[in-house]
mmCIF file of N, CA and C in Angstrom:
data_model
loop_
_atom_site.group_PDB
_atom_site.id
_atom_site.type_symbol
_atom_site.label_atom_id
_atom_site.label_comp_id
_atom_site.label_asym_id
_atom_site.label_seq_id
_atom_site.Cartn_x
_atom_site.Cartn_y
_atom_site.Cartn_z
ATOM 1 N N UNK W 27 0.818 -1.187 0.000
ATOM 2 C CA UNK W 27 0.001 0.000 0.000
ATOM 3 C C UNK W 27 0.866 1.257 0.000
ATOM 4 N N UNK W 28 1.841 1.358 0.890
ATOM 5 C CA UNK W 28 2.681 2.546 0.942
ATOM 6 C C UNK W 28 3.573 2.650 -0.290
ATOM 7 N N UNK W 29 3.965 1.515 -0.861
ATOM 8 C CA UNK W 29 4.773 1.558 -2.072
ATOM 9 C C UNK W 29 3.978 2.162 -3.223
ATOM 10 N N UNK W 30 2.692 1.847 -3.316
ATOM 11 C CA UNK W 30 1.883 2.409 -4.394
ATOM 12 C C UNK W 30 1.683 3.914 -4.216
ATOM 13 N N UNK W 31 1.731 4.407 -2.981
ATOM 14 C CA UNK W 31 1.621 5.846 -2.748
ATOM 15 C C UNK W 31 2.895 6.581 -3.135
ATOM 16 N N UNK W 32 4.024 5.920 -2.938
ATOM 17 C CA UNK W 32 5.305 6.546 -3.227
ATOM 18 C C UNK W 32 5.823 6.236 -4.624
ATOM 19 N N UNK W 33 5.154 5.379 -5.375
ATOM 20 C CA UNK W 33 5.638 4.997 -6.705
ATOM 21 C C UNK W 33 5.786 6.190 -7.642
ATOM 22 N N UNK W 34 4.805 7.112 -7.751
ATOM 23 C CA UNK W 34 5.024 8.283 -8.621
ATOM 24 C C UNK W 34 6.187 9.165 -8.149
ATOM 25 N N UNK W 35 6.336 9.309 -6.853
ATOM 26 C CA UNK W 35 7.446 10.101 -6.326
ATOM 27 C C UNK W 35 8.785 9.463 -6.665
ATOM 28 N N UNK W 36 8.888 8.148 -6.492
ATOM 29 C CA UNK W 36 10.122 7.440 -6.835
ATOM 30 C C UNK W 36 10.391 7.497 -8.329
ATOM 31 N N UNK W 37 9.334 7.385 -9.140
ATOM 32 C CA UNK W 37 9.506 7.491 -10.586
ATOM 33 C C UNK W 37 9.992 8.887 -10.975
ATOM 34 N N UNK W 38 9.487 9.923 -10.304
ATOM 35 C CA UNK W 38 9.936 11.291 -10.583
ATOM 36 C C UNK W 38 11.406 11.469 -10.213
ATOM 37 N N UNK W 39 11.825 10.899 -9.104
ATOM 38 C CA UNK W 39 13.234 10.964 -8.719
ATOM 39 C C UNK W 39 14.111 10.234 -9.725
ATOM 40 N N UNK W 40 13.655 9.069 -10.181
ATOM 41 C CA UNK W 40 14.410 8.322 -11.178
ATOM 42 C C UNK W 40 14.494 9.101 -12.494
ATOM 43 N N UNK W 41 13.387 9.721 -12.889
ATOM 44 C CA UNK W 41 13.388 10.536 -14.108
ATOM 45 C C UNK W 41 14.364 11.700 -13.976
ATOM 46 N N UNK W 42 14.384 12.357 -12.842
ATOM 47 C CA UNK W 42 15.303 13.472 -12.644
ATOM 48 C C UNK W 42 16.755 13.009 -12.749
ATOM 49 N N UNK W 43 17.056 11.871 -12.150
ATOM 50 C CA UNK W 43 18.422 11.352 -12.211
ATOM 51 C C UNK W 43 18.831 10.936 -13.611
ATOM 52 N N UNK W 44 17.962 10.198 -14.276
ATOM 53 C CA UNK W 44 18.286 9.723 -15.621
ATOM 54 C C UNK W 44 18.366 10.880 -16.608
ATOM 55 N N UNK W 45 17.432 11.817 -16.520
ATOM 56 C CA UNK W 45 17.472 12.951 -17.448
ATOM 57 C C UNK W 45 18.704 13.819 -17.219
ATOM 58 N N UNK W 46 19.164 13.906 -15.995
ATOM 59 C CA UNK W 46 20.389 14.645 -15.717
ATOM 60 C C UNK W 46 21.584 13.968 -16.363
ATOM 61 N N UNK W 47 21.679 12.652 -16.211
ATOM 62 C CA UNK W 47 22.800 11.920 -16.804
ATOM 63 C C UNK W 47 22.753 11.997 -18.328
ATOM 64 N N UNK W 48 21.586 11.800 -18.909
ATOM 65 C CA UNK W 48 21.447 11.819 -20.359
ATOM 66 C C UNK W 48 21.660 13.226 -20.909
ATOM 67 N N UNK W 49 21.192 14.224 -20.209
ATOM 68 C CA UNK W 49 21.269 15.593 -20.690
ATOM 69 C C UNK W 49 22.615 16.266 -20.529
ATOM 70 N N UNK W 50 23.545 15.633 -19.848
ATOM 71 C CA UNK W 50 24.839 16.267 -19.629
ATOM 72 C C UNK W 50 25.539 16.602 -20.934
ATOM 73 N N UNK W 51 25.476 15.734 -21.941
ATOM 74 C CA UNK W 51 26.144 16.031 -23.211
ATOM 75 C C UNK W 51 25.480 17.218 -23.904
ATOM 76 N N UNK W 52 24.166 17.325 -23.797
ATOM 77 C CA UNK W 52 23.473 18.467 -24.394
ATOM 78 C C UNK W 52 23.859 19.770 -23.700
ATOM 79 N N UNK W 53 23.960 19.725 -22.399
ATOM 80 C CA UNK W 53 24.341 20.921 -21.647
ATOM 81 C C UNK W 53 25.788 21.297 -21.956
ATOM 82 N N UNK W 54 26.655 20.308 -22.116
ATOM 83 C CA UNK W 54 28.037 20.593 -22.469
ATOM 84 C C UNK W 54 28.113 21.261 -23.834
ATOM 85 N N UNK W 55 27.274 20.817 -24.786
ATOM 86 C CA UNK W 55 27.241 21.450 -26.103
ATOM 87 C C UNK W 55 26.782 22.897 -25.975
ATOM 88 N N UNK W 56 25.760 23.129 -25.185
ATOM 89 C CA UNK W 56 25.254 24.487 -24.976
ATOM 90 C C UNK W 56 26.349 25.393 -24.424
ATOM 91 N N UNK W 57 27.078 24.930 -23.432
ATOM 92 C CA UNK W 57 28.147 25.720 -22.830
ATOM 93 C C UNK W 57 29.272 25.954 -23.834
ATOM 94 N N UNK W 58 29.623 24.924 -24.597
ATOM 95 C CA UNK W 58 30.682 25.054 -25.592
ATOM 96 C C UNK W 58 30.324 26.072 -26.656
ATOM 97 N N UNK W 59 29.081 26.032 -27.121
ATOM 98 C CA UNK W 59 28.644 26.985 -28.144
ATOM 99 C C UNK W 59 28.693 28.401 -27.594
ATOM 100 N N UNK W 60 28.211 28.614 -26.393
ATOM 101 C CA UNK W 60 28.234 29.956 -25.811
ATOM 102 C C UNK W 60 29.661 30.460 -25.610
ATOM 103 N N UNK W 61 30.551 29.579 -25.130
ATOM 104 C CA UNK W 61 31.910 30.014 -24.875
ATOM 105 C C UNK W 61 32.689 30.255 -26.168
ATOM 106 N N UNK W 62 32.505 29.377 -27.145
ATOM 107 C CA UNK W 62 33.292 29.472 -28.367
ATOM 108 C C UNK W 62 32.796 30.568 -29.305
ATOM 109 N N UNK W 63 31.515 30.835 -29.292
ATOM 110 C CA UNK W 63 30.939 31.751 -30.280
ATOM 111 C C UNK W 63 30.401 33.043 -29.678
ATOM 112 N N UNK W 64 30.825 33.405 -28.500
ATOM 113 C CA UNK W 64 30.224 34.564 -27.839
ATOM 114 C C UNK W 64 30.485 35.874 -28.580
ATOM 115 N N UNK W 65 31.549 35.952 -29.383
ATOM 116 C CA UNK W 65 31.835 37.205 -30.053
ATOM 117 C C UNK W 65 31.114 37.350 -31.389
ATOM 118 N N UNK W 66 30.453 36.302 -31.866
ATOM 119 C CA UNK W 66 29.773 36.380 -33.152
ATOM 120 C C UNK W 66 28.445 37.119 -33.022
ATOM 121 N N UNK W 67 28.116 37.897 -34.008
ATOM 122 C CA UNK W 67 26.857 38.641 -34.022
ATOM 123 C C UNK W 67 25.733 37.758 -34.544
ATOM 124 N N UNK W 68 24.542 37.949 -34.015
ATOM 125 C CA UNK W 68 23.381 37.194 -34.467
ATOM 126 C C UNK W 68 23.108 37.540 -35.930
ATOM 127 N N UNK W 69 22.862 36.517 -36.751
ATOM 128 C CA UNK W 69 22.603 36.705 -38.170
ATOM 129 C C UNK W 69 23.799 36.391 -39.040
ATOM 130 N N UNK W 70 24.984 36.326 -38.445
ATOM 131 C CA UNK W 70 26.153 35.987 -39.244
ATOM 132 C C UNK W 70 26.155 34.496 -39.540
ATOM 133 N N UNK W 71 26.868 34.108 -40.597
ATOM 134 C CA UNK W 71 26.899 32.699 -40.998
ATOM 135 C C UNK W 71 27.502 31.826 -39.895
ATOM 136 N N UNK W 72 28.511 32.329 -39.205
ATOM 137 C CA UNK W 72 29.125 31.559 -38.124
ATOM 138 C C UNK W 72 28.167 31.333 -36.967
ATOM 139 N N UNK W 73 27.361 32.361 -36.668
ATOM 140 C CA UNK W 73 26.388 32.210 -35.581
ATOM 141 C C UNK W 73 25.324 31.192 -35.959
ATOM 142 N N UNK W 74 24.857 31.216 -37.206
ATOM 143 C CA UNK W 74 23.838 30.261 -37.639
ATOM 144 C C UNK W 74 24.386 28.841 -37.594
ATOM 145 N N UNK W 75 25.644 28.658 -38.011
ATOM 146 C CA UNK W 75 26.245 27.318 -37.926
ATOM 147 C C UNK W 75 26.412 26.881 -36.478
ATOM 148 N N UNK W 76 26.638 27.819 -35.581
ATOM 149 C CA UNK W 76 26.866 27.455 -34.178
ATOM 150 C C UNK W 76 25.600 26.926 -33.511
ATOM 151 N N UNK W 77 24.413 27.323 -34.001
ATOM 152 C CA UNK W 77 23.192 26.838 -33.368
ATOM 153 C C UNK W 77 22.725 25.516 -33.962
ATOM 154 N N UNK W 78 23.357 25.053 -35.048
ATOM 155 C CA UNK W 78 23.014 23.746 -35.599
ATOM 156 C C UNK W 78 23.359 22.685 -34.556
ATOM 157 N N UNK W 79 22.520 21.695 -34.402
ATOM 158 C CA UNK W 79 22.734 20.664 -33.400
ATOM 159 C C UNK W 79 21.991 20.925 -32.100
ATOM 160 N N UNK W 80 21.363 22.058 -31.981
ATOM 161 C CA UNK W 80 20.609 22.370 -30.781
ATOM 162 C C UNK W 80 19.341 21.555 -30.687
ATOM 163 N N UNK W 81 18.981 20.898 -31.775
ATOM 164 C CA UNK W 81 17.782 20.066 -31.725
ATOM 165 C C UNK W 81 17.958 18.930 -30.720
ATOM 166 N N UNK W 82 19.200 18.489 -30.480
ATOM 167 C CA UNK W 82 19.431 17.445 -29.475
ATOM 168 C C UNK W 82 19.012 17.936 -28.095
ATOM 169 N N UNK W 83 19.263 19.192 -27.806
ATOM 170 C CA UNK W 83 18.841 19.758 -26.527
ATOM 171 C C UNK W 83 17.320 19.795 -26.462
ATOM 172 N N UNK W 84 16.696 20.183 -27.563
ATOM 173 C CA UNK W 84 15.231 20.222 -27.597
ATOM 174 C C UNK W 84 14.642 18.821 -27.468
ATOM 175 N N UNK W 85 15.249 17.829 -28.114
ATOM 176 C CA UNK W 85 14.765 16.444 -27.994
ATOM 177 C C UNK W 85 14.876 15.957 -26.555
ATOM 178 N N UNK W 86 15.985 16.295 -25.898
ATOM 179 C CA UNK W 86 16.174 15.893 -24.502
ATOM 180 C C UNK W 86 15.114 16.541 -23.611
ATOM 181 N N UNK W 87 14.864 17.821 -23.822
ATOM 182 C CA UNK W 87 13.849 18.509 -23.025
ATOM 183 C C UNK W 87 12.448 17.961 -23.286
ATOM 184 N N UNK W 88 12.143 17.672 -24.549
ATOM 185 C CA UNK W 88 10.820 17.132 -24.879
ATOM 186 C C UNK W 88 10.618 15.742 -24.280
ATOM 187 N N UNK W 89 11.649 14.918 -24.322
ATOM 188 C CA UNK W 89 11.545 13.579 -23.737
ATOM 189 C C UNK W 89 11.335 13.659 -22.236
ATOM 190 N N UNK W 90 12.108 14.507 -21.579
ATOM 191 C CA UNK W 90 11.961 14.668 -20.132
ATOM 192 C C UNK W 90 10.576 15.208 -19.783
ATOM 193 N N UNK W 91 10.098 16.199 -20.541
ATOM 194 C CA UNK W 91 8.766 16.756 -20.294
ATOM 195 C C UNK W 91 7.689 15.695 -20.495
ATOM 196 N N UNK W 92 7.808 14.919 -21.566
ATOM 197 C CA UNK W 92 6.808 13.888 -21.848
ATOM 198 C C UNK W 92 6.732 12.870 -20.715
ATOM 199 N N UNK W 93 7.881 12.389 -20.267
ATOM 200 C CA UNK W 93 7.885 11.420 -19.171
ATOM 201 C C UNK W 93 7.383 12.055 -17.875
ATOM 202 N N UNK W 94 7.706 13.314 -17.662
ATOM 203 C CA UNK W 94 7.227 13.997 -16.452
ATOM 204 C C UNK W 94 5.708 14.159 -16.469
ATOM 205 N N UNK W 95 5.112 14.381 -17.657
ATOM 206 C CA UNK W 95 3.657 14.495 -17.710
ATOM 207 C C UNK W 95 2.983 13.167 -17.409
ATOM 208 N N UNK W 96 3.595 12.078 -17.833
ATOM 209 C CA UNK W 96 3.034 10.763 -17.505
ATOM 210 C C UNK W 96 3.103 10.531 -15.996
ATOM 211 N N UNK W 97 4.252 10.848 -15.414
ATOM 212 C CA UNK W 97 4.409 10.651 -13.967
ATOM 213 C C UNK W 97 3.461 11.569 -13.200
ATOM 214 N N UNK W 98 3.317 12.811 -13.648
ATOM 215 C CA UNK W 98 2.391 13.736 -12.983
ATOM 216 C C UNK W 98 0.948 13.283 -13.077
ATOM 217 N N UNK W 99 0.553 12.815 -14.256
ATOM 218 C CA UNK W 99 -0.798 12.289 -14.450
ATOM 219 C C UNK W 99 -1.025 11.078 -13.554
ATOM 220 N N UNK W 100 -0.059 10.212 -13.492
ATOM 221 C CA UNK W 100 -0.133 9.011 -12.647
ATOM 222 C C UNK W 100 -0.231 9.405 -11.179
ATOM 223 N N UNK W 101 0.558 10.395 -10.769
ATOM 224 C CA UNK W 101 0.524 10.834 -9.372
ATOM 225 C C UNK W 101 -0.807 11.451 -8.980
ATOM 226 N N UNK W 102 -1.429 12.192 -9.907
ATOM 227 C CA UNK W 102 -2.693 12.850 -9.598
ATOM 228 C C UNK W 102 -3.853 11.867 -9.605
ATOM 229 N N UNK W 103 -3.903 11.010 -10.631
ATOM 230 C CA UNK W 103 -5.045 10.103 -10.772
ATOM 231 C C UNK W 103 -4.839 8.770 -10.072
ATOM 232 N N UNK W 104 -3.594 8.354 -9.889
ATOM 233 C CA UNK W 104 -3.322 7.043 -9.305
ATOM 234 C C UNK W 104 -3.547 5.900 -10.276
ATOM 235 N N UNK W 105 -3.732 6.208 -11.553
ATOM 236 C CA UNK W 105 -4.037 5.206 -12.575
ATOM 237 C C UNK W 105 -2.947 5.254 -13.641
ATOM 238 N N UNK W 106 -1.970 4.335 -13.555
ATOM 239 C CA UNK W 106 -0.864 4.320 -14.507
ATOM 240 C C UNK W 106 -1.338 3.955 -15.908
ATOM 241 N N UNK W 107 -2.236 2.972 -16.031
ATOM 242 C CA UNK W 107 -2.740 2.599 -17.356
ATOM 243 C C UNK W 107 -3.472 3.759 -18.017
ATOM 244 N N UNK W 108 -4.278 4.467 -17.275
ATOM 245 C CA UNK W 108 -4.982 5.631 -17.810
ATOM 246 C C UNK W 108 -4.016 6.737 -18.206
ATOM 247 N N UNK W 109 -2.973 6.941 -17.401
ATOM 248 C CA UNK W 109 -1.971 7.963 -17.727
ATOM 249 C C UNK W 109 -1.245 7.621 -19.011
ATOM 250 N N UNK W 110 -0.955 6.349 -19.211
ATOM 251 C CA UNK W 110 -0.290 5.926 -20.449
ATOM 252 C C UNK W 110 -1.214 6.119 -21.646
ATOM 253 N N UNK W 111 -2.483 5.798 -21.484
ATOM 254 C CA UNK W 111 -3.439 5.979 -22.586
ATOM 255 C C UNK W 111 -3.610 7.453 -22.939
ATOM 256 N N UNK W 112 -3.641 8.318 -21.947
ATOM 257 C CA UNK W 112 -3.800 9.745 -22.205
ATOM 258 C C UNK W 112 -2.542 10.367 -22.789
ATOM 259 N N UNK W 113 -1.414 9.711 -22.644
ATOM 260 C CA UNK W 113 -0.159 10.282 -23.141
ATOM 261 C C UNK W 113 -0.008 10.152 -24.660
ATOM 262 N N UNK W 114 -0.835 9.370 -25.326
ATOM 263 C CA UNK W 114 -0.695 9.183 -26.772
ATOM 264 C C UNK W 114 -0.888 10.485 -27.535
ATOM 265 N N UNK W 115 -1.831 11.319 -27.148
ATOM 266 C CA UNK W 115 -2.031 12.599 -27.824
ATOM 267 C C UNK W 115 -0.824 13.502 -27.628
ATOM 268 N N UNK W 116 -0.299 13.549 -26.407
ATOM 269 C CA UNK W 116 0.900 14.353 -26.162
ATOM 270 C C UNK W 116 2.078 13.846 -26.987
ATOM 271 N N UNK W 117 2.177 12.532 -27.144
ATOM 272 C CA UNK W 117 3.262 11.962 -27.939
ATOM 273 C C UNK W 117 3.136 12.365 -29.403
ATOM 274 N N UNK W 118 1.923 12.369 -29.943
ATOM 275 C CA UNK W 118 1.731 12.784 -31.331
ATOM 276 C C UNK W 118 2.157 14.234 -31.532
ATOM 277 N N UNK W 119 1.802 15.100 -30.602
ATOM 278 C CA UNK W 119 2.185 16.508 -30.702
ATOM 279 C C UNK W 119 3.699 16.650 -30.625
ATOM 280 N N UNK W 120 4.327 15.944 -29.698
ATOM 281 C CA UNK W 120 5.784 16.013 -29.567
ATOM 282 C C UNK W 120 6.495 15.474 -30.804
ATOM 283 N N UNK W 121 5.970 14.427 -31.408
ATOM 284 C CA UNK W 121 6.594 13.892 -32.626
ATOM 285 C C UNK W 121 6.502 14.883 -33.779
ATOM 286 N N UNK W 122 5.408 15.614 -33.865
ATOM 287 C CA UNK W 122 5.290 16.651 -34.896
ATOM 288 C C UNK W 122 6.330 17.755 -34.665
ATOM 289 N N UNK W 123 6.478 18.163 -33.410
ATOM 290 C CA UNK W 123 7.474 19.194 -33.091
ATOM 291 C C UNK W 123 8.870 18.674 -33.370
ATOM 292 N N UNK W 124 9.157 17.433 -32.993
ATOM 293 C CA UNK W 124 10.471 16.852 -33.201
ATOM 294 C C UNK W 124 10.805 16.740 -34.684
ATOM 295 N N UNK W 125 9.834 16.362 -35.509
ATOM 296 C CA UNK W 125 10.104 16.268 -36.943
ATOM 297 C C UNK W 125 10.364 17.643 -37.536
ATOM 298 N N UNK W 126 9.673 18.661 -37.060
ATOM 299 C CA UNK W 126 9.932 20.022 -37.540
ATOM 300 C C UNK W 126 11.327 20.489 -37.121
ATOM 301 N N UNK W 127 11.734 20.179 -35.891
ATOM 302 C CA UNK W 127 13.075 20.545 -35.445
ATOM 303 C C UNK W 127 14.160 19.816 -36.218
ATOM 304 N N UNK W 128 13.943 18.533 -36.458
ATOM 305 C CA UNK W 128 14.945 17.744 -37.163
ATOM 306 C C UNK W 128 15.096 18.210 -38.601
ATOM 307 N N UNK W 129 14.024 18.616 -39.231
ATOM 308 C CA UNK W 129 14.118 19.062 -40.620
ATOM 309 C C UNK W 129 14.762 20.440 -40.719
ATOM 310 N N UNK W 130 14.673 21.251 -39.676
ATOM 311 C CA UNK W 130 15.277 22.584 -39.727
ATOM 312 C C UNK W 130 16.716 22.585 -39.257
ATOM 313 N N UNK W 131 17.192 21.510 -38.669
ATOM 314 C CA UNK W 131 18.565 21.435 -38.147
ATOM 315 C C UNK W 131 19.468 20.847 -39.215
ATOM 316 N N UNK W 132 20.206 21.696 -39.890
ATOM 317 C CA UNK W 132 21.078 21.237 -40.978
ATOM 318 C C UNK W 132 22.506 21.193 -40.546
#
């Protein structure tokens, strides 16, 4: 009984840990781009090339957000199967956004 009450909380902690480990490379890219290209003006060809690859950061954020919405839905309703079923619409929206990001990232 107590495990079922703490399951969403434990899942949220696991998501935070895993997303931190997975997102470290994206954050390192963000820091590298800012440090290496800080003198470039917005609109220059070098600045535009420097933002290529940022879709990985967006994919990481979208994945973390998607999993967090499932965990939040599960925590509020207490129904994991229902939370998974309701997540299909959110997944379709995220896939549309991801395909648009991937096509614009050259």
